[in-house]
Amino acid sequence: MKNGGGIAVHFLKISDWTAEVLEQVVRGAAAVKRRRREVQKEAPLAGRTLAMIFERPSTRTRVAFEVGMLELGGQAIVLRSEEMQLGRGEPIEDTARVLARYVDAVMIRTTAHERIEAYAAASAVPVINGLTDRHHPTQVVADLLTVLEKKGALRGMKIAYVGDGWNNVTHSWIEAAALLGLDLAVAAPDVYAPDPAIVAWAEAAAAESGARFLWTTDPVAAVADRDVVITDVWTSMGREAEAAERRAILGPYQVNERLLASARPDAIVLHCLPAHRGEEVTADVLDGPRSVIFDEAENRLHAHKAILLHLFGRLEAVLAEAAEPGRL
């Protein structure tokens, strides 16, 4: 699917979209979830093929996209980099040019964000970021859906992220908050603060959206009176050599019952998984009544479907059938 200028429309980071598009996709994910079997019968992506390139391991991203395409009437092809010519040094741009002649869209889970940008620049079909070191937009669409489901709204919610600030989930949440006008606190040690360029973009966008940000090194201050508390692993893929140092620095940022005592009594806890129980989150929190982590994981499926429908120009029809409300 290409826009009027003949250039493929990609989803590499949350800020690739306007607030209106992001709202529509989240509402679409809710509609697709509610009408799961009806949409499956309609097969809106019949005849479409998604190629999925994995240069990093995956559970939820792979299964959600593959099942999502199948339930929408299309098909998905799994391509591991070590099984492709990419693994033997073929330029990623050449792979992009070739695959665009075979498939209708490509999802990539890779390392440096610059790598997916290079792929997308050479691709004539939509490219979806399934995870890079800097951004994880598909995860945050699922997170937004989960907050909407559990709290009944996004706007007006007070949200906190605690832990590693230079993290793909953190960055995507910052961009989502800036677009949608949300209230987000980020607690991280200075050494692991969010990317300054993303922070600067978000603060500029907040002037228009009304978003509110708190940047702090104090996890208690970040969580105080919050409706939603989010965390992620302290040692992301590719940084395993730093694990011991990270545990030492990030120890005070563990999401545990003592920290959650500062949040609102009905606060919910999100984590993109996999979790390191006893590190960034305790087992009693992850398995406890505040946790919506496994509902959040399920919502990856519905979020991914909505992303695909949007990129293929079929989401508005699904929303029209569902008569979804217009605001979040």
mmCIF file of C-alpha atoms in Angstrom:
data_model
loop_
_atom_site.group_PDB
_atom_site.id
_atom_site.type_symbol
_atom_site.label_atom_id
_atom_site.label_comp_id
_atom_site.label_asym_id
_atom_site.label_seq_id
_atom_site.Cartn_x
_atom_site.Cartn_y
_atom_site.Cartn_z
ATOM 1 C CA MET A 1 0.000 0.000 0.000
ATOM 2 C CA LYS A 2 1.433 3.343 -1.024
ATOM 3 C CA ASN A 3 0.320 6.885 -0.392
ATOM 4 C CA GLY A 4 -0.511 9.350 -3.139
ATOM 5 C CA GLY A 5 3.144 10.232 -3.619
ATOM 6 C CA GLY A 6 4.028 6.628 -4.461
ATOM 7 C CA ILE A 7 6.035 6.116 -1.266
ATOM 8 C CA ALA A 8 5.236 3.260 1.102
ATOM 9 C CA VAL A 9 3.789 4.280 4.471
ATOM 10 C CA HIS A 10 5.790 2.744 7.313
ATOM 11 C CA PHE A 11 5.410 2.366 11.093
ATOM 12 C CA LEU A 12 8.903 2.613 12.545
ATOM 13 C CA LYS A 13 8.106 4.674 15.638
ATOM 14 C CA ILE A 14 5.030 6.110 17.333
ATOM 15 C CA SER A 15 5.844 9.626 16.121
ATOM 16 C CA ASP A 16 5.520 8.468 12.510
ATOM 17 C CA TRP A 17 1.781 8.856 13.111
ATOM 18 C CA THR A 18 -0.398 11.806 14.037
ATOM 19 C CA ALA A 19 -2.436 11.776 17.222
ATOM 20 C CA GLU A 20 -5.532 11.150 15.111
ATOM 21 C CA VAL A 21 -4.057 8.056 13.475
ATOM 22 C CA LEU A 22 -2.775 6.685 16.787
ATOM 23 C CA GLU A 23 -6.220 7.155 18.340
ATOM 24 C CA GLN A 24 -7.859 5.454 15.382
ATOM 25 C CA VAL A 25 -5.545 2.450 15.600
ATOM 26 C CA VAL A 26 -6.105 2.024 19.345
ATOM 27 C CA ARG A 27 -9.871 2.279 18.862
ATOM 28 C CA GLY A 28 -9.516 -0.134 15.953
ATOM 29 C CA ALA A 29 -7.680 -2.616 18.145
ATOM 30 C CA ALA A 30 -10.538 -2.482 20.658
ATOM 31 C CA ALA A 31 -13.061 -3.032 17.868
ATOM 32 C CA VAL A 32 -11.110 -5.910 16.350
ATOM 33 C CA LYS A 33 -10.853 -7.551 19.760
ATOM 34 C CA ARG A 34 -14.567 -7.228 20.427
ATOM 35 C CA ARG A 35 -15.532 -8.408 16.929
ATOM 36 C CA ARG A 36 -12.752 -10.976 16.619
ATOM 37 C CA ARG A 37 -14.780 -13.775 15.014
ATOM 38 C CA GLU A 38 -16.838 -11.472 12.794
ATOM 39 C CA VAL A 39 -13.704 -9.790 11.441
ATOM 40 C CA GLN A 40 -12.124 -13.203 10.917
ATOM 41 C CA LYS A 41 -15.072 -14.236 8.728
ATOM 42 C CA GLU A 42 -14.795 -11.002 6.738
ATOM 43 C CA ALA A 43 -11.118 -11.789 5.936
ATOM 44 C CA PRO A 44 -10.206 -8.163 5.155
ATOM 45 C CA LEU A 45 -6.592 -9.036 4.253
ATOM 46 C CA ALA A 46 -7.336 -12.014 2.008
ATOM 47 C CA GLY A 47 -4.595 -12.405 -0.565
ATOM 48 C CA ARG A 48 -2.092 -10.303 1.398
ATOM 49 C CA THR A 49 1.290 -11.604 2.591
ATOM 50 C CA LEU A 50 3.419 -10.294 5.440
ATOM 51 C CA ALA A 51 7.120 -11.173 5.577
ATOM 52 C CA MET A 52 8.571 -11.191 9.102
ATOM 53 C CA ILE A 53 12.342 -10.805 9.438
ATOM 54 C CA PHE A 54 13.811 -11.754 12.806
ATOM 55 C CA GLU A 55 17.328 -10.674 13.671
ATOM 56 C CA ARG A 56 16.426 -10.962 17.376
ATOM 57 C CA PRO A 57 14.471 -13.632 19.271
ATOM 58 C CA SER A 58 10.721 -13.212 19.631
ATOM 59 C CA THR A 59 7.691 -14.842 21.245
ATOM 60 C CA ARG A 60 4.812 -12.354 21.431
ATOM 61 C CA THR A 61 5.724 -10.267 18.377
ATOM 62 C CA ARG A 62 6.069 -13.277 16.117
ATOM 63 C CA VAL A 63 2.984 -15.161 17.290
ATOM 64 C CA ALA A 64 0.767 -12.064 17.408
ATOM 65 C CA PHE A 65 1.676 -10.961 13.877
ATOM 66 C CA GLU A 66 1.473 -14.462 12.424
ATOM 67 C CA VAL A 67 -1.868 -15.308 14.039
ATOM 68 C CA GLY A 68 -3.100 -11.809 13.289
ATOM 69 C CA MET A 69 -2.434 -12.139 9.564
ATOM 70 C CA LEU A 70 -4.035 -15.584 9.468
ATOM 71 C CA GLU A 71 -7.161 -14.408 11.272
ATOM 72 C CA LEU A 72 -7.450 -11.428 8.922
ATOM 73 C CA GLY A 73 -7.395 -13.789 5.940
ATOM 74 C CA GLY A 74 -3.783 -13.244 4.873
ATOM 75 C CA GLN A 75 -0.602 -15.179 5.451
ATOM 76 C CA ALA A 76 2.759 -14.584 7.098
ATOM 77 C CA ILE A 77 6.222 -15.838 6.207
ATOM 78 C CA VAL A 78 8.878 -16.143 8.937
ATOM 79 C CA LEU A 79 12.409 -15.266 7.819
ATOM 80 C CA ARG A 80 15.322 -15.645 10.221
ATOM 81 C CA SER A 81 18.366 -13.606 9.302
ATOM 82 C CA GLU A 82 20.706 -16.598 9.597
ATOM 83 C CA GLU A 83 18.603 -18.395 6.979
ATOM 84 C CA MET A 84 18.691 -15.441 4.580
ATOM 85 C CA GLN A 85 21.386 -13.845 2.499
ATOM 86 C CA LEU A 86 21.318 -11.060 5.100
ATOM 87 C CA GLY A 87 23.234 -13.513 7.276
ATOM 88 C CA ARG A 88 25.930 -13.693 4.601
ATOM 89 C CA GLY A 89 26.362 -9.959 4.210
ATOM 90 C CA GLU A 90 23.775 -8.954 1.599
ATOM 91 C CA PRO A 91 23.038 -5.221 2.001
ATOM 92 C CA ILE A 92 19.747 -4.749 3.806
ATOM 93 C CA GLU A 93 18.623 -2.333 1.094
ATOM 94 C CA ASP A 94 18.941 -5.073 -1.532
ATOM 95 C CA THR A 95 16.816 -7.406 0.570
ATOM 96 C CA ALA A 96 14.203 -4.653 0.876
ATOM 97 C CA ARG A 97 14.034 -4.082 -2.870
ATOM 98 C CA VAL A 98 13.604 -7.792 -3.580
ATOM 99 C CA LEU A 99 11.044 -8.616 -0.875
ATOM 100 C CA ALA A 100 8.864 -5.696 -1.964
ATOM 101 C CA ARG A 101 8.354 -7.560 -5.270
ATOM 102 C CA TYR A 102 7.090 -10.659 -3.448
ATOM 103 C CA VAL A 103 5.098 -9.528 -0.398
ATOM 104 C CA ASP A 104 2.690 -6.775 0.614
ATOM 105 C CA ALA A 105 4.356 -5.672 3.870
ATOM 106 C CA VAL A 106 7.377 -6.466 6.013
ATOM 107 C CA MET A 107 7.784 -6.602 9.788
ATOM 108 C CA ILE A 108 11.347 -6.462 11.098
ATOM 109 C CA ARG A 109 12.697 -7.155 14.587
ATOM 110 C CA THR A 110 16.290 -6.006 14.592
ATOM 111 C CA THR A 111 19.109 -4.289 16.469
ATOM 112 C CA ALA A 112 19.990 -0.654 15.726
ATOM 113 C CA HIS A 113 17.094 1.579 14.750
ATOM 114 C CA GLU A 114 19.189 2.935 11.890
ATOM 115 C CA ARG A 115 19.063 -0.529 10.346
ATOM 116 C CA ILE A 116 15.280 -0.563 10.012
ATOM 117 C CA GLU A 117 15.364 3.018 8.719
ATOM 118 C CA ALA A 118 17.736 1.915 5.953
ATOM 119 C CA TYR A 119 15.450 -0.989 5.088
ATOM 120 C CA ALA A 120 12.347 1.200 4.997
ATOM 121 C CA ALA A 121 14.028 3.818 2.821
ATOM 122 C CA ALA A 122 14.586 1.150 0.154
ATOM 123 C CA SER A 123 11.217 -0.591 0.512
ATOM 124 C CA ALA A 124 8.261 -0.041 -1.806
ATOM 125 C CA VAL A 125 5.879 -1.738 0.671
ATOM 126 C CA PRO A 126 5.025 -0.845 4.293
ATOM 127 C CA VAL A 127 7.597 -1.715 6.942
ATOM 128 C CA ILE A 128 6.634 -2.298 10.585
ATOM 129 C CA ASN A 129 9.068 -2.053 13.476
ATOM 130 C CA GLY A 130 8.705 -5.212 15.563
ATOM 131 C CA LEU A 131 11.446 -3.902 17.908
ATOM 132 C CA THR A 132 14.708 -2.006 17.655
ATOM 133 C CA ASP A 133 17.077 -0.781 20.324
ATOM 134 C CA ARG A 134 15.398 2.650 20.350
ATOM 135 C CA HIS A 135 11.698 2.060 19.653
ATOM 136 C CA HIS A 136 8.998 -0.581 20.271
ATOM 137 C CA PRO A 137 5.864 1.020 18.808
ATOM 138 C CA THR A 138 3.751 -2.102 18.342
ATOM 139 C CA GLN A 139 4.120 -2.894 22.049
ATOM 140 C CA VAL A 140 2.942 0.542 23.095
ATOM 141 C CA VAL A 141 -0.154 0.347 20.878
ATOM 142 C CA ALA A 142 -1.042 -2.787 22.877
ATOM 143 C CA ASP A 143 -0.234 -0.965 26.122
ATOM 144 C CA LEU A 144 -2.537 1.920 25.202
ATOM 145 C CA LEU A 145 -5.319 -0.549 24.420
ATOM 146 C CA THR A 146 -4.784 -2.212 27.810
ATOM 147 C CA VAL A 147 -4.969 1.067 29.731
ATOM 148 C CA LEU A 148 -8.092 2.048 27.780
ATOM 149 C CA GLU A 149 -9.724 -1.294 28.636
ATOM 150 C CA LYS A 150 -8.808 -1.311 32.312
ATOM 151 C CA LYS A 151 -9.316 2.374 33.075
ATOM 152 C CA GLY A 152 -11.990 3.347 30.545
ATOM 153 C CA ALA A 153 -9.915 6.222 29.168
ATOM 154 C CA LEU A 154 -6.400 7.308 28.300
ATOM 155 C CA ARG A 155 -6.663 11.054 28.743
ATOM 156 C CA GLY A 156 -6.774 11.945 32.398
ATOM 157 C CA MET A 157 -4.746 8.917 33.436
ATOM 158 C CA LYS A 158 -1.518 9.548 35.324
ATOM 159 C CA ILE A 159 1.140 7.143 34.093
ATOM 160 C CA ALA A 160 4.622 6.307 35.387
ATOM 161 C CA TYR A 161 7.527 4.447 33.835
ATOM 162 C CA VAL A 162 10.190 3.205 36.274
ATOM 163 C CA GLY A 163 13.569 1.686 35.395
ATOM 164 C CA ASP A 164 15.882 1.897 32.407
ATOM 165 C CA GLY A 165 15.022 5.173 30.685
ATOM 166 C CA TRP A 166 17.121 4.593 27.556
ATOM 167 C CA ASN A 167 14.831 1.793 26.534
ATOM 168 C CA ASN A 168 12.677 1.131 23.482
ATOM 169 C CA VAL A 169 9.432 0.888 25.478
ATOM 170 C CA THR A 170 10.226 4.069 27.399
ATOM 171 C CA HIS A 171 10.895 5.971 24.191
ATOM 172 C CA SER A 172 7.705 4.769 22.537
ATOM 173 C CA TRP A 173 5.662 5.659 25.629
ATOM 174 C CA ILE A 174 7.205 9.139 25.672
ATOM 175 C CA GLU A 175 6.202 9.670 22.048
ATOM 176 C CA ALA A 176 2.678 8.324 22.641
ATOM 177 C CA ALA A 177 2.202 10.600 25.647
ATOM 178 C CA ALA A 178 3.397 13.604 23.654
ATOM 179 C CA LEU A 179 0.988 12.905 20.797
ATOM 180 C CA LEU A 180 -2.071 12.085 22.894
ATOM 181 C CA GLY A 181 -1.609 14.702 25.595
ATOM 182 C CA LEU A 182 -1.008 12.257 28.442
ATOM 183 C CA ASP A 183 0.562 12.787 31.882
ATOM 184 C CA LEU A 184 3.735 10.671 32.051
ATOM 185 C CA ALA A 185 6.422 10.485 34.719
ATOM 186 C CA VAL A 186 9.705 8.736 33.917
ATOM 187 C CA ALA A 187 11.980 7.680 36.775
ATOM 188 C CA ALA A 188 15.463 6.563 35.736
ATOM 189 C CA PRO A 189 19.011 7.075 36.976
ATOM 190 C CA ASP A 190 20.914 9.776 35.125
ATOM 191 C CA VAL A 191 23.202 7.224 33.491
ATOM 192 C CA TYR A 192 20.168 5.526 31.904
ATOM 193 C CA ALA A 193 18.094 8.617 31.142
ATOM 194 C CA PRO A 194 15.901 8.632 28.003
ATOM 195 C CA ASP A 195 17.373 9.698 24.668
ATOM 196 C CA PRO A 196 17.692 13.520 24.837
ATOM 197 C CA ALA A 197 16.545 13.885 21.219
ATOM 198 C CA ILE A 198 13.316 11.999 21.950
ATOM 199 C CA VAL A 199 12.769 14.028 25.120
ATOM 200 C CA ALA A 200 13.272 17.286 23.202
ATOM 201 C CA TRP A 201 10.820 16.198 20.495
ATOM 202 C CA ALA A 202 8.245 15.195 23.121
ATOM 203 C CA GLU A 203 8.524 18.456 25.038
ATOM 204 C CA ALA A 204 8.048 20.432 21.832
ATOM 205 C CA ALA A 205 5.017 18.312 20.879
ATOM 206 C CA ALA A 206 3.566 18.762 24.359
ATOM 207 C CA ALA A 207 3.127 22.470 23.718
ATOM 208 C CA GLU A 208 0.406 21.544 21.227
ATOM 209 C CA SER A 209 -1.053 18.395 22.786
ATOM 210 C CA GLY A 210 -1.022 19.467 26.427
ATOM 211 C CA ALA A 211 1.050 16.468 27.510
ATOM 212 C CA ARG A 212 2.710 16.694 30.901
ATOM 213 C CA PHE A 213 6.086 15.149 31.699
ATOM 214 C CA LEU A 214 8.005 14.581 34.902
ATOM 215 C CA TRP A 215 11.645 13.552 34.473
ATOM 216 C CA THR A 216 13.081 12.344 37.772
ATOM 217 C CA THR A 217 15.631 10.035 39.354
ATOM 218 C CA ASP A 218 13.223 9.342 42.241
ATOM 219 C CA PRO A 219 10.965 6.303 41.625
ATOM 220 C CA VAL A 220 8.704 7.161 44.595
ATOM 221 C CA ALA A 221 8.073 10.653 43.222
ATOM 222 C CA ALA A 222 7.287 9.205 39.799
ATOM 223 C CA VAL A 223 4.810 6.625 41.100
ATOM 224 C CA ALA A 224 3.058 8.883 43.619
ATOM 225 C CA ASP A 225 -0.696 9.099 42.915
ATOM 226 C CA ARG A 226 -0.330 7.359 39.537
ATOM 227 C CA ASP A 227 -2.987 5.218 37.838
ATOM 228 C CA VAL A 228 -0.578 3.133 35.744
ATOM 229 C CA VAL A 229 2.947 1.913 36.537
ATOM 230 C CA ILE A 230 5.114 0.499 33.751
ATOM 231 C CA THR A 231 8.475 -1.208 33.844
ATOM 232 C CA ASP A 232 10.704 -3.305 31.599
ATOM 233 C CA VAL A 233 13.815 -5.435 31.894
ATOM 234 C CA TRP A 234 16.940 -3.705 33.121
ATOM 235 C CA THR A 235 19.168 -5.473 30.605
ATOM 236 C CA SER A 236 17.784 -5.399 27.081
ATOM 237 C CA MET A 237 18.907 -7.770 24.332
ATOM 238 C CA GLY A 238 22.428 -6.985 23.201
ATOM 239 C CA ARG A 239 23.477 -5.494 26.546
ATOM 240 C CA GLU A 240 23.986 -8.704 28.504
ATOM 241 C CA ALA A 241 27.614 -7.789 29.287
ATOM 242 C CA GLU A 242 26.285 -4.854 31.358
ATOM 243 C CA ALA A 243 23.880 -6.976 33.428
ATOM 244 C CA ALA A 244 25.722 -6.866 36.760
ATOM 245 C CA GLU A 245 26.378 -3.127 36.548
ATOM 246 C CA ARG A 246 22.756 -2.471 35.604
ATOM 247 C CA ARG A 247 21.409 -4.527 38.504
ATOM 248 C CA ALA A 248 23.544 -2.512 40.911
ATOM 249 C CA ILE A 249 22.444 0.873 39.546
ATOM 250 C CA LEU A 250 18.803 0.040 38.928
ATOM 251 C CA GLY A 251 18.140 -1.842 42.172
ATOM 252 C CA PRO A 252 16.233 1.093 43.744
ATOM 253 C CA TYR A 253 13.900 1.154 40.708
ATOM 254 C CA GLN A 254 12.383 -2.263 41.300
ATOM 255 C CA VAL A 255 8.575 -2.289 41.065
ATOM 256 C CA ASN A 256 7.534 -3.940 44.310
ATOM 257 C CA GLU A 257 4.708 -3.592 46.822
ATOM 258 C CA ARG A 258 6.603 -0.985 48.800
ATOM 259 C CA LEU A 259 6.970 1.252 45.743
ATOM 260 C CA LEU A 260 3.353 0.673 44.657
ATOM 261 C CA ALA A 261 2.146 1.900 48.059
ATOM 262 C CA SER A 262 2.769 5.401 46.656
ATOM 263 C CA ALA A 263 0.494 4.802 43.653
ATOM 264 C CA ARG A 264 -3.274 5.016 43.654
ATOM 265 C CA PRO A 265 -4.990 2.055 45.330
ATOM 266 C CA ASP A 266 -6.431 0.866 42.011
ATOM 267 C CA ALA A 267 -3.219 1.384 40.029
ATOM 268 C CA ILE A 268 -2.378 -1.220 37.409
ATOM 269 C CA VAL A 269 1.064 -2.565 36.475
ATOM 270 C CA LEU A 270 2.294 -3.153 32.910
ATOM 271 C CA HIS A 271 5.374 -5.005 31.639
ATOM 272 C CA CYS A 272 6.019 -5.962 28.007
ATOM 273 C CA LEU A 273 7.561 -9.346 28.957
ATOM 274 C CA PRO A 274 9.687 -11.371 29.246
ATOM 275 C CA ALA A 275 10.161 -10.376 32.879
ATOM 276 C CA HIS A 276 13.112 -11.064 35.140
ATOM 277 C CA ARG A 277 11.234 -11.846 38.328
ATOM 278 C CA GLY A 278 13.024 -10.436 41.321
ATOM 279 C CA GLU A 279 14.862 -7.793 39.289
ATOM 280 C CA GLU A 280 12.771 -5.031 37.711
ATOM 281 C CA VAL A 281 9.541 -6.460 39.168
ATOM 282 C CA THR A 282 8.845 -8.814 42.046
ATOM 283 C CA ALA A 283 6.919 -12.022 41.521
ATOM 284 C CA ASP A 284 4.184 -10.980 43.954
ATOM 285 C CA VAL A 285 3.503 -7.851 41.891
ATOM 286 C CA LEU A 286 3.705 -9.594 38.530
ATOM 287 C CA ASP A 287 1.257 -12.300 39.655
ATOM 288 C CA GLY A 288 -0.763 -10.050 41.924
ATOM 289 C CA PRO A 289 -4.114 -8.263 41.593
ATOM 290 C CA ARG A 290 -2.613 -5.027 40.235
ATOM 291 C CA SER A 291 -0.938 -6.808 37.346
ATOM 292 C CA VAL A 292 -2.585 -6.659 33.914
ATOM 293 C CA ILE A 293 0.565 -7.959 32.279
ATOM 294 C CA PHE A 294 -0.929 -11.054 30.679
ATOM 295 C CA ASP A 295 -3.953 -9.136 29.399
ATOM 296 C CA GLU A 296 -1.416 -6.705 27.952
ATOM 297 C CA ALA A 297 0.382 -9.617 26.265
ATOM 298 C CA GLU A 298 -2.896 -10.848 24.764
ATOM 299 C CA ASN A 299 -3.564 -7.367 23.431
ATOM 300 C CA ARG A 300 -0.496 -7.599 21.238
ATOM 301 C CA LEU A 301 -2.616 -9.739 18.890
ATOM 302 C CA HIS A 302 -5.401 -7.186 18.594
ATOM 303 C CA ALA A 303 -3.022 -4.227 18.374
ATOM 304 C CA HIS A 304 -1.034 -5.879 15.600
ATOM 305 C CA LYS A 305 -4.213 -6.584 13.653
ATOM 306 C CA ALA A 306 -5.232 -2.942 13.886
ATOM 307 C CA ILE A 307 -1.781 -1.802 12.740
ATOM 308 C CA LEU A 308 -1.962 -4.125 9.726
ATOM 309 C CA LEU A 309 -5.490 -3.022 8.851
ATOM 310 C CA HIS A 310 -4.442 0.612 9.034
ATOM 311 C CA LEU A 311 -1.405 0.123 6.790
ATOM 312 C CA PHE A 312 -3.545 -1.737 4.248
ATOM 313 C CA GLY A 313 -6.266 0.910 4.333
ATOM 314 C CA ARG A 314 -8.944 -1.375 5.832
ATOM 315 C CA LEU A 315 -9.257 -0.078 9.383
ATOM 316 C CA GLU A 316 -11.908 2.569 8.762
ATOM 317 C CA ALA A 317 -14.310 -0.098 7.471
ATOM 318 C CA VAL A 318 -13.817 -2.164 10.622
ATOM 319 C CA LEU A 319 -14.432 0.888 12.807
ATOM 320 C CA ALA A 320 -17.554 1.773 10.866
ATOM 321 C CA GLU A 321 -18.976 -1.691 11.476
ATOM 322 C CA ALA A 322 -18.109 -1.496 15.173
ATOM 323 C CA ALA A 323 -19.481 2.028 15.693
ATOM 324 C CA GLU A 324 -16.541 2.807 17.983
ATOM 325 C CA PRO A 325 -16.543 6.086 19.975
ATOM 326 C CA GLY A 326 -14.455 8.862 18.490
ATOM 327 C CA ARG A 327 -12.206 9.832 21.427
ATOM 328 C CA LEU A 328 -10.015 8.139 23.984
#
